[in-house]
mmCIF file of C-alpha atoms in Angstrom:
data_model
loop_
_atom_site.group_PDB
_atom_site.id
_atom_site.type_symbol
_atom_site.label_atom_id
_atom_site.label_comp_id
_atom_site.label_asym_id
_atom_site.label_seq_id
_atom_site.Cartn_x
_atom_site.Cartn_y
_atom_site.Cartn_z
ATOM 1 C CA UNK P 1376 95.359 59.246 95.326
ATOM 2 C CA UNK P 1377 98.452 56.662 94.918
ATOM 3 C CA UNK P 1378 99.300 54.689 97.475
ATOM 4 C CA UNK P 1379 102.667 55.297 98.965
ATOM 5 C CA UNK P 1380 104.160 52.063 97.242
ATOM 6 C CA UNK P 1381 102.518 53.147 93.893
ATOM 7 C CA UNK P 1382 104.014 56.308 94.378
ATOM 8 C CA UNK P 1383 107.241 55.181 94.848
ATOM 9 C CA UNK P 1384 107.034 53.158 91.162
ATOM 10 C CA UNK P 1385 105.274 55.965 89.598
ATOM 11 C CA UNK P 1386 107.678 57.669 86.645
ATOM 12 C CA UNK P 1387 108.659 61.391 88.410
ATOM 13 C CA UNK P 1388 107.370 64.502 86.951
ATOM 14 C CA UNK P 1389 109.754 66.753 85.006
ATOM 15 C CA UNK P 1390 109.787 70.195 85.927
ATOM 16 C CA UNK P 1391 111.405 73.771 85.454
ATOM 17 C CA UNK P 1392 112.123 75.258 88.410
ATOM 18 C CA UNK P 1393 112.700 79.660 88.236
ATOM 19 C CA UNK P 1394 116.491 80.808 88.175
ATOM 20 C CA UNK P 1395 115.071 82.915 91.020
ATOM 21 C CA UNK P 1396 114.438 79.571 93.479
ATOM 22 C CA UNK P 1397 117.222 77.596 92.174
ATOM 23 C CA UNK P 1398 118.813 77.854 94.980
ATOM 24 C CA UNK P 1399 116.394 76.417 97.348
ATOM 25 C CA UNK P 1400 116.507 72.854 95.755
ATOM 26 C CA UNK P 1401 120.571 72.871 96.099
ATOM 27 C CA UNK P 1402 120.269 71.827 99.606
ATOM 28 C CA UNK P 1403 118.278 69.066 101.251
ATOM 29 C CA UNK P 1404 115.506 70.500 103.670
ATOM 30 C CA UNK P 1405 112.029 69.842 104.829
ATOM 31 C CA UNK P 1406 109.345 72.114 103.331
ATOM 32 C CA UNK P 1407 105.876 73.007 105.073
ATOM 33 C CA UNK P 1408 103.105 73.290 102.902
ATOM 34 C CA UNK P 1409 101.812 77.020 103.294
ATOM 35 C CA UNK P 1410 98.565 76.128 100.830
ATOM 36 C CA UNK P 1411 97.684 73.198 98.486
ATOM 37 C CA UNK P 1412 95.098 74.895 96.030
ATOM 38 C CA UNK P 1413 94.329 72.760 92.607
ATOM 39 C CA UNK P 1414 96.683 74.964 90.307
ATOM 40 C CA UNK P 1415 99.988 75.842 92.934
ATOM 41 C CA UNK P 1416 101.324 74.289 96.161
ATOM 42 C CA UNK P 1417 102.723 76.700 97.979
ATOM 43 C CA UNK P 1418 106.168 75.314 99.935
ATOM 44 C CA UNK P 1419 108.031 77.441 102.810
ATOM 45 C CA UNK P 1420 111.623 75.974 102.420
ATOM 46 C CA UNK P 1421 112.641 78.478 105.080
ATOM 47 C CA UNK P 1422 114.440 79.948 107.226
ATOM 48 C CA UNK P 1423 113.992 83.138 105.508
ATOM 49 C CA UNK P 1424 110.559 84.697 105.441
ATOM 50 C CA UNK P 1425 111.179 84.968 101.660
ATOM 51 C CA UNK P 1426 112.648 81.041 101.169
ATOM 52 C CA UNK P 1427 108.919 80.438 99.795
ATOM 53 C CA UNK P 1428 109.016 77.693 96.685
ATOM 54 C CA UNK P 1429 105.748 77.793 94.458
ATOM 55 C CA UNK P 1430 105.041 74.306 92.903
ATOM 56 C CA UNK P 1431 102.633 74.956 89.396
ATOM 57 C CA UNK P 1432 100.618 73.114 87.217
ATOM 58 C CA UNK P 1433 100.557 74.446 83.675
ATOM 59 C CA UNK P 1434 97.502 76.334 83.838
ATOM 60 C CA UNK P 1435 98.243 78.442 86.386
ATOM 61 C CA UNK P 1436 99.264 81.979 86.361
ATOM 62 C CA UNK P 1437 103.344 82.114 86.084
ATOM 63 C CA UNK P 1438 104.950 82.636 89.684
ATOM 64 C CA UNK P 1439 108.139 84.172 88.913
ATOM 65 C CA UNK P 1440 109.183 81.497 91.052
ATOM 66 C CA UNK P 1441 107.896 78.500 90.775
ATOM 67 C CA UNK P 1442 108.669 75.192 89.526
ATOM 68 C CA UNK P 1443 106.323 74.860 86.259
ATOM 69 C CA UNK P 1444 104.800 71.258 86.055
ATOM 70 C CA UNK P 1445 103.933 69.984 82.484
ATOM 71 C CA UNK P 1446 100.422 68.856 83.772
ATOM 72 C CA UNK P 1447 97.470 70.919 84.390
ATOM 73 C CA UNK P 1448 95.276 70.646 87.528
ATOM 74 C CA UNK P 1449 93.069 68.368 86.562
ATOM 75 C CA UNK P 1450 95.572 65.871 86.235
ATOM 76 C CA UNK P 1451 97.237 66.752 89.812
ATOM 77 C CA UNK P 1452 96.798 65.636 92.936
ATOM 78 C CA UNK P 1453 99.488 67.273 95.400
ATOM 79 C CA UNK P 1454 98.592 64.541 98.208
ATOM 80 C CA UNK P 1455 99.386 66.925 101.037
ATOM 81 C CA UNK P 1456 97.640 69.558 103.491
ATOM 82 C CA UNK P 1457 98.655 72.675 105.104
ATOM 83 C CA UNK P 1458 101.011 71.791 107.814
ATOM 84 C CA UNK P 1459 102.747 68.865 105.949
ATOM 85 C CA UNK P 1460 106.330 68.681 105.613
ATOM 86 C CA UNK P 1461 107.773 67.602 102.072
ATOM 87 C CA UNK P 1462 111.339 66.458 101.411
ATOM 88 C CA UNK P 1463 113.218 68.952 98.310
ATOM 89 C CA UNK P 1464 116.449 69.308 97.299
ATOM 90 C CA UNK P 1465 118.791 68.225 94.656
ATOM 91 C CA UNK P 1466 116.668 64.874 94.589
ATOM 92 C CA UNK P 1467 113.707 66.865 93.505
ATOM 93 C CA UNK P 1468 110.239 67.167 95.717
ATOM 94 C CA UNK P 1469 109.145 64.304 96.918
ATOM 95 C CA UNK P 1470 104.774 64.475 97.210
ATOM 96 C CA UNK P 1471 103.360 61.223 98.682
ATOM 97 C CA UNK P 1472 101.784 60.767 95.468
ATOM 98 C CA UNK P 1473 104.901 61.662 92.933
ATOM 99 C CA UNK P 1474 108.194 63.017 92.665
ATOM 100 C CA UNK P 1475 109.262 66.692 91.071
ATOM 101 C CA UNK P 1476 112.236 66.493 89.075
ATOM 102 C CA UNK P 1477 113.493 70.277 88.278
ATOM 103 C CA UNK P 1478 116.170 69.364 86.093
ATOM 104 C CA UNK P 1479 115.704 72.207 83.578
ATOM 105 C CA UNK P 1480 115.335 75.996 84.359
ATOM 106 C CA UNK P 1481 113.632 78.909 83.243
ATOM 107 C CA UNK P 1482 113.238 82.374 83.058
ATOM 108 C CA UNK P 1483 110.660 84.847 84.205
ATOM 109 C CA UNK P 1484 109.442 88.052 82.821
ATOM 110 C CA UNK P 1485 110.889 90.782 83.927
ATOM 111 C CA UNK P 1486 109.479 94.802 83.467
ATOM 112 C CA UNK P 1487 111.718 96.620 80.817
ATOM 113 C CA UNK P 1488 112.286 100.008 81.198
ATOM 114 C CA UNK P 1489 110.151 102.350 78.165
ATOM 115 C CA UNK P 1490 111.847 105.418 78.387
ATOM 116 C CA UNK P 1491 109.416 108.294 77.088
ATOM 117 C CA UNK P 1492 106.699 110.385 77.435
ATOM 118 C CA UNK P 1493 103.525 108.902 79.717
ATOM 119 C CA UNK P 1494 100.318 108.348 77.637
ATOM 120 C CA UNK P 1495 98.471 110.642 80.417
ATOM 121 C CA UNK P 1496 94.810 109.982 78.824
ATOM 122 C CA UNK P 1497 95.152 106.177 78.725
ATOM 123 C CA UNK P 1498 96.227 106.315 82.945
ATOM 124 C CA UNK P 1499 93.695 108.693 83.608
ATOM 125 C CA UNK P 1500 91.021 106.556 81.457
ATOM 126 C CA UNK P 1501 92.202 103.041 83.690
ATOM 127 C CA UNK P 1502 92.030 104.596 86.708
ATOM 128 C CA UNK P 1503 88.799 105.699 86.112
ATOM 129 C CA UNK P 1504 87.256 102.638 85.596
ATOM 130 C CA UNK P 1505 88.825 101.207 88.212
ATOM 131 C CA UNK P 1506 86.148 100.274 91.747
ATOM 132 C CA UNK P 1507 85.560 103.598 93.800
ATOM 133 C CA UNK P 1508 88.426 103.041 96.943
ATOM 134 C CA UNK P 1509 90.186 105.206 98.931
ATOM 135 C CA UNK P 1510 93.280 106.751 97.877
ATOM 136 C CA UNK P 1511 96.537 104.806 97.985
ATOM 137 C CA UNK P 1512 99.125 106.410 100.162
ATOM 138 C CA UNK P 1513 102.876 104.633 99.019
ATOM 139 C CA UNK P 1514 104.545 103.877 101.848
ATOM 140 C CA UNK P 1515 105.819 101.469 103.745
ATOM 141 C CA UNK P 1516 103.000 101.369 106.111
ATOM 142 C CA UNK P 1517 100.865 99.718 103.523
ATOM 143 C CA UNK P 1518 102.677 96.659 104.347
ATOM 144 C CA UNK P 1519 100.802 93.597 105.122
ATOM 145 C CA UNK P 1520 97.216 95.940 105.051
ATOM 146 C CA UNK P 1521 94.148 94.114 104.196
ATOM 147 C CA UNK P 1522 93.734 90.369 104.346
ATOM 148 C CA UNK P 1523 94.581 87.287 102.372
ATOM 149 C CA UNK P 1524 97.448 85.194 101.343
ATOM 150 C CA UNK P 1525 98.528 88.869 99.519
ATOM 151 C CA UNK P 1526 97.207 91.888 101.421
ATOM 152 C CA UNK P 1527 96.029 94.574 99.407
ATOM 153 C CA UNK P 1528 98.356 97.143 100.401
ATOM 154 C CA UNK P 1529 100.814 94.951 99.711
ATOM 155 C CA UNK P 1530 99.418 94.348 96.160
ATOM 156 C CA UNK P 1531 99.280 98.353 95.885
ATOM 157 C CA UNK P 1532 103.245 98.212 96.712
ATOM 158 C CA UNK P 1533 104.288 95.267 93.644
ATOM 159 C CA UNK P 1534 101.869 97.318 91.027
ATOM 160 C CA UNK P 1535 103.546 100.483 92.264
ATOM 161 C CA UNK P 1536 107.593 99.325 92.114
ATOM 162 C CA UNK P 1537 106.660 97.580 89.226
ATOM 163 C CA UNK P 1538 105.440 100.983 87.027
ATOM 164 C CA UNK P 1539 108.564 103.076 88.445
ATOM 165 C CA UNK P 1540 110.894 100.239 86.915
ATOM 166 C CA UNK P 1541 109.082 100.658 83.880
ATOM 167 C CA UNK P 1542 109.150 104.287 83.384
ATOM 168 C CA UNK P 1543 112.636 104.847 84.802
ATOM 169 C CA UNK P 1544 112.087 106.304 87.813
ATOM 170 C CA UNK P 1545 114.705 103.841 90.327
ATOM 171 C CA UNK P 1546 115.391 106.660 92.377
ATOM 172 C CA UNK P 1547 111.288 106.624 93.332
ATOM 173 C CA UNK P 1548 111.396 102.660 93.762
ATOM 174 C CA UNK P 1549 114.408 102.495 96.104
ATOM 175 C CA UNK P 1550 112.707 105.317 98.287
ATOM 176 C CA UNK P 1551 109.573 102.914 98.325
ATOM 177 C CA UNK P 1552 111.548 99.406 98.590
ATOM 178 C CA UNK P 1553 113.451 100.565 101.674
ATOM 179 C CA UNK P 1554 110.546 101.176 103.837
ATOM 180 C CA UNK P 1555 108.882 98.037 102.270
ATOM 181 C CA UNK P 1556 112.092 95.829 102.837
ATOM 182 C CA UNK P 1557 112.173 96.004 106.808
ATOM 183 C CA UNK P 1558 108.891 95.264 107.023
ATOM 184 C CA UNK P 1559 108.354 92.127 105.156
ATOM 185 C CA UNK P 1560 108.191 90.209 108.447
ATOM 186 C CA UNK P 1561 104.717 91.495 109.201
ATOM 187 C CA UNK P 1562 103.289 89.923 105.864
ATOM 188 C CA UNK P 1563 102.873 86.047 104.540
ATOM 189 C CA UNK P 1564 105.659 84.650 103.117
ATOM 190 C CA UNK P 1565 103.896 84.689 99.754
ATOM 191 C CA UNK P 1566 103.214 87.707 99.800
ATOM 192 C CA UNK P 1567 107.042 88.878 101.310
ATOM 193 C CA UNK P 1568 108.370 86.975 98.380
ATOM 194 C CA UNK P 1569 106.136 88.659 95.349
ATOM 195 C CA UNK P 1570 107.243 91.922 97.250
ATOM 196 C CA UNK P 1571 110.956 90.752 96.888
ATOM 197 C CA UNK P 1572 110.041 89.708 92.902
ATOM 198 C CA UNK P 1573 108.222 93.429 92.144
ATOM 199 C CA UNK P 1574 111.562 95.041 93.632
ATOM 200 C CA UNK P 1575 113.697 92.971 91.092
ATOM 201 C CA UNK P 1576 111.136 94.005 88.548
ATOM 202 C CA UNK P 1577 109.594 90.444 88.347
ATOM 203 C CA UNK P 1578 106.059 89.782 88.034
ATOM 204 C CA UNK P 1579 102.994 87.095 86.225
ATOM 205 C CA UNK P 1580 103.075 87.292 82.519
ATOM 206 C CA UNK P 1581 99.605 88.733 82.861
ATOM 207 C CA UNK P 1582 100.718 91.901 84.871
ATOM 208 C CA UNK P 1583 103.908 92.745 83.006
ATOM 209 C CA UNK P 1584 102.793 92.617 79.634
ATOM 210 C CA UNK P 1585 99.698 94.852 80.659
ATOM 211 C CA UNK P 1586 102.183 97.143 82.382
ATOM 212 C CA UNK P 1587 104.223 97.763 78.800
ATOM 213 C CA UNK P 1588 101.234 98.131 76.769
ATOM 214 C CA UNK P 1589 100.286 100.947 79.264
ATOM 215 C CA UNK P 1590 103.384 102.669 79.401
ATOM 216 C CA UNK P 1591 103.531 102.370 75.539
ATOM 217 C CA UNK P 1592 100.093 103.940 75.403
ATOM 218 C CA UNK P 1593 98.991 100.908 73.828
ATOM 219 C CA UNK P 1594 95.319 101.205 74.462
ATOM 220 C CA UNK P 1595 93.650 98.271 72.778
ATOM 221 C CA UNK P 1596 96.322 96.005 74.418
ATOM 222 C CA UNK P 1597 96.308 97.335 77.791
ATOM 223 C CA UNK P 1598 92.201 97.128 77.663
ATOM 224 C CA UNK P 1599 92.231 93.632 76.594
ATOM 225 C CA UNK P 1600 94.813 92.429 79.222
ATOM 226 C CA UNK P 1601 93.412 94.266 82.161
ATOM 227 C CA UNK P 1602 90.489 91.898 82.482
ATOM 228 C CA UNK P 1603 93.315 89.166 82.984
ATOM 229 C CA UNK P 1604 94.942 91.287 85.412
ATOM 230 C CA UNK P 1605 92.041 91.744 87.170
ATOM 231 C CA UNK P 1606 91.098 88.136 87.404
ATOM 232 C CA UNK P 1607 94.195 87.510 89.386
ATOM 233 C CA UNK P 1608 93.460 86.546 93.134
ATOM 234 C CA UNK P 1609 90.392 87.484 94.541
ATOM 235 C CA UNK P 1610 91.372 91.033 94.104
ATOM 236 C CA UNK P 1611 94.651 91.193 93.755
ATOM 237 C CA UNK P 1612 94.907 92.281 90.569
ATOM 238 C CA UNK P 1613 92.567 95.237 91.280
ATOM 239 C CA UNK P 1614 94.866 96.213 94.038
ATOM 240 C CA UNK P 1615 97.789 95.942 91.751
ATOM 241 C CA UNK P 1616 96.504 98.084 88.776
ATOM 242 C CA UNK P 1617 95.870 100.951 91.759
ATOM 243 C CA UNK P 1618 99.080 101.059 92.812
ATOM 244 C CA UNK P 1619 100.689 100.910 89.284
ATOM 245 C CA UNK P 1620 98.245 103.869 87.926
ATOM 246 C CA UNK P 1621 98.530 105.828 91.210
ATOM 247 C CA UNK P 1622 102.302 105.504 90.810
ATOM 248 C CA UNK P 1623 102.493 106.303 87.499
ATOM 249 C CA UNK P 1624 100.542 109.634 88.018
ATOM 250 C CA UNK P 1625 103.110 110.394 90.507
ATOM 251 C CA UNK P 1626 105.736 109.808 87.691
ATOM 252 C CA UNK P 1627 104.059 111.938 85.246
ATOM 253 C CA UNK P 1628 104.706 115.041 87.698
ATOM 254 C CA UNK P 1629 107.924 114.351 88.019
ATOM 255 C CA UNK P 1630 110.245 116.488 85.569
ATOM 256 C CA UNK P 1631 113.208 115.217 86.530
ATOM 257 C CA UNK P 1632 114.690 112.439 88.855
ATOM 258 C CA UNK P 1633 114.745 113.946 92.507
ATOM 259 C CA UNK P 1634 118.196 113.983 94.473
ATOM 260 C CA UNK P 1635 116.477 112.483 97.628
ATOM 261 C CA UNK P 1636 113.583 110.611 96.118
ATOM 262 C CA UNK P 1637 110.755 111.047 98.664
ATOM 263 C CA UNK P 1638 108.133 108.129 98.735
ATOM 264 C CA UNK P 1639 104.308 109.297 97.789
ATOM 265 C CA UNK P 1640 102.116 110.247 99.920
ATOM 266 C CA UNK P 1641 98.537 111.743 99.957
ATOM 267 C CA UNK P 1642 99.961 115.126 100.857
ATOM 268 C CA UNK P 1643 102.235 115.200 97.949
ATOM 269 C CA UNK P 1644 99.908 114.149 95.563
#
């Protein structure tokens, strides 16, 4: 680790910091670290329980709102624990052992809309292979269910407003998100802010390219990215694929766009 006095002389890091958390480095503030893990430091720039600012080396997954580092994690040493409070702001982030400049932006990937007809045999071949679990019930009350930095149920939610965006079915996702949206106190803000990213249609590269290839019916591609999908969190990824399939069954009943779009349940499945 640097010392703080080699710190200070040590050249900052350029980053790229989301045009989704752009905002939170346009004032000064003191950030807590949520969780320093070798790929991501996780900042809570506050006070919202969504103001959560992802700091990521370049081998990890693609936050759709983090500030991308050019180094991997090997190279990295955040210099902080849980409980430490970090200067950011238009100065950059300032780590006892280096400064963050976010000077440039980017872009995240965001689910497309594929209007057309659902590739019924590829969903009901994914889900399939998919761990024996209990049926997901869509609703709000999933919210911060199941443990980790990203609950399950709250997994089950992103995969599930993800796959309406993507087969056109808004009226179904804004029945869903405004159950989910008064709620997001009761989860972690990591979690509350992925939940705030899958409403906006924002997710990993990993989960929104698999989510196209399904909807295309793309079979070969959606096989060879679910692995990838899968690998994300400790079983996050599982959790997410559930809710996207089990929403996207719900979607394939669906004739037609219902006037009062009622969220899924196991009763109306």
């Amino acid at each position: 680790m640097l010392t703080p006095d080699a710190a200070q002389s040590a050249p900052p890091i350029a980053g790229a910091c989301s045009v989704l958390s752009a905002a939170l480095l346009q004032r000064p503030a003191q950030a807590r670290v949520l969780a320093a893990m070798p790929r991501v430091l996780y900042l809570w720039v506050g006070p919202g329980h969504h103001d959560l600012l992802p700091v990521e080396a370049s081998d990890g997954i693609g936050l759709p709102t983090a500030v991308r580092l050019p180094i991997p994690s090997r190279a990295l040493d955040w210099g902080v624990d849980i409980g430490d409070q970090v200067a950011v702001g238009p100065a950059g982030i300032q780590l006892p052992t280096r400064t963050i400049r976010a000077g440039r932006l980017w872009r995240p990937e965001r689910v497309q809309p594929l209007l057309g007809p659902l590739h019924h045999e590829l969903i009901a071949v994914l889900s399939a292979e998919l761990p024996p679990a209990d049926p997901v019930d869509l609703s709000g009350h999933l919210v911060g269910s199941g443990q980790g930095l990203t609950p399950s149920g709250d997994d089950q939610i992103c995969g599930a407003l993800l796959a309406w965006r993507a087969v056109g079915k808004e009226g179904l996702a804004a029945a869903l998100w405004a159950e989910v949206g008064p709620r997001l106190h009761t989860t972690s803000s990591l979690s509350a802010s992925l939940l705030r990213c899958a409403a906006e249609g924002y997710a990993v590269p990993a989960v929104t390219r698999w989510l196209a290839a399904v909807v295309a019916g793309d079979q070969v591609v959606a096989r060879t990215l679910t692995p990838e999908v899968v690998a994300l969190g400790h079983s996050s990824g599982t959790e997410l694929i559930r809710g996207a399939l089990t929403a996207l069954r719900a979607a394939s009943t669906e004739s037609r766009e219902p006037e009062s779009p009622a969220v899924l349940t196991k009763e109306s499945r």
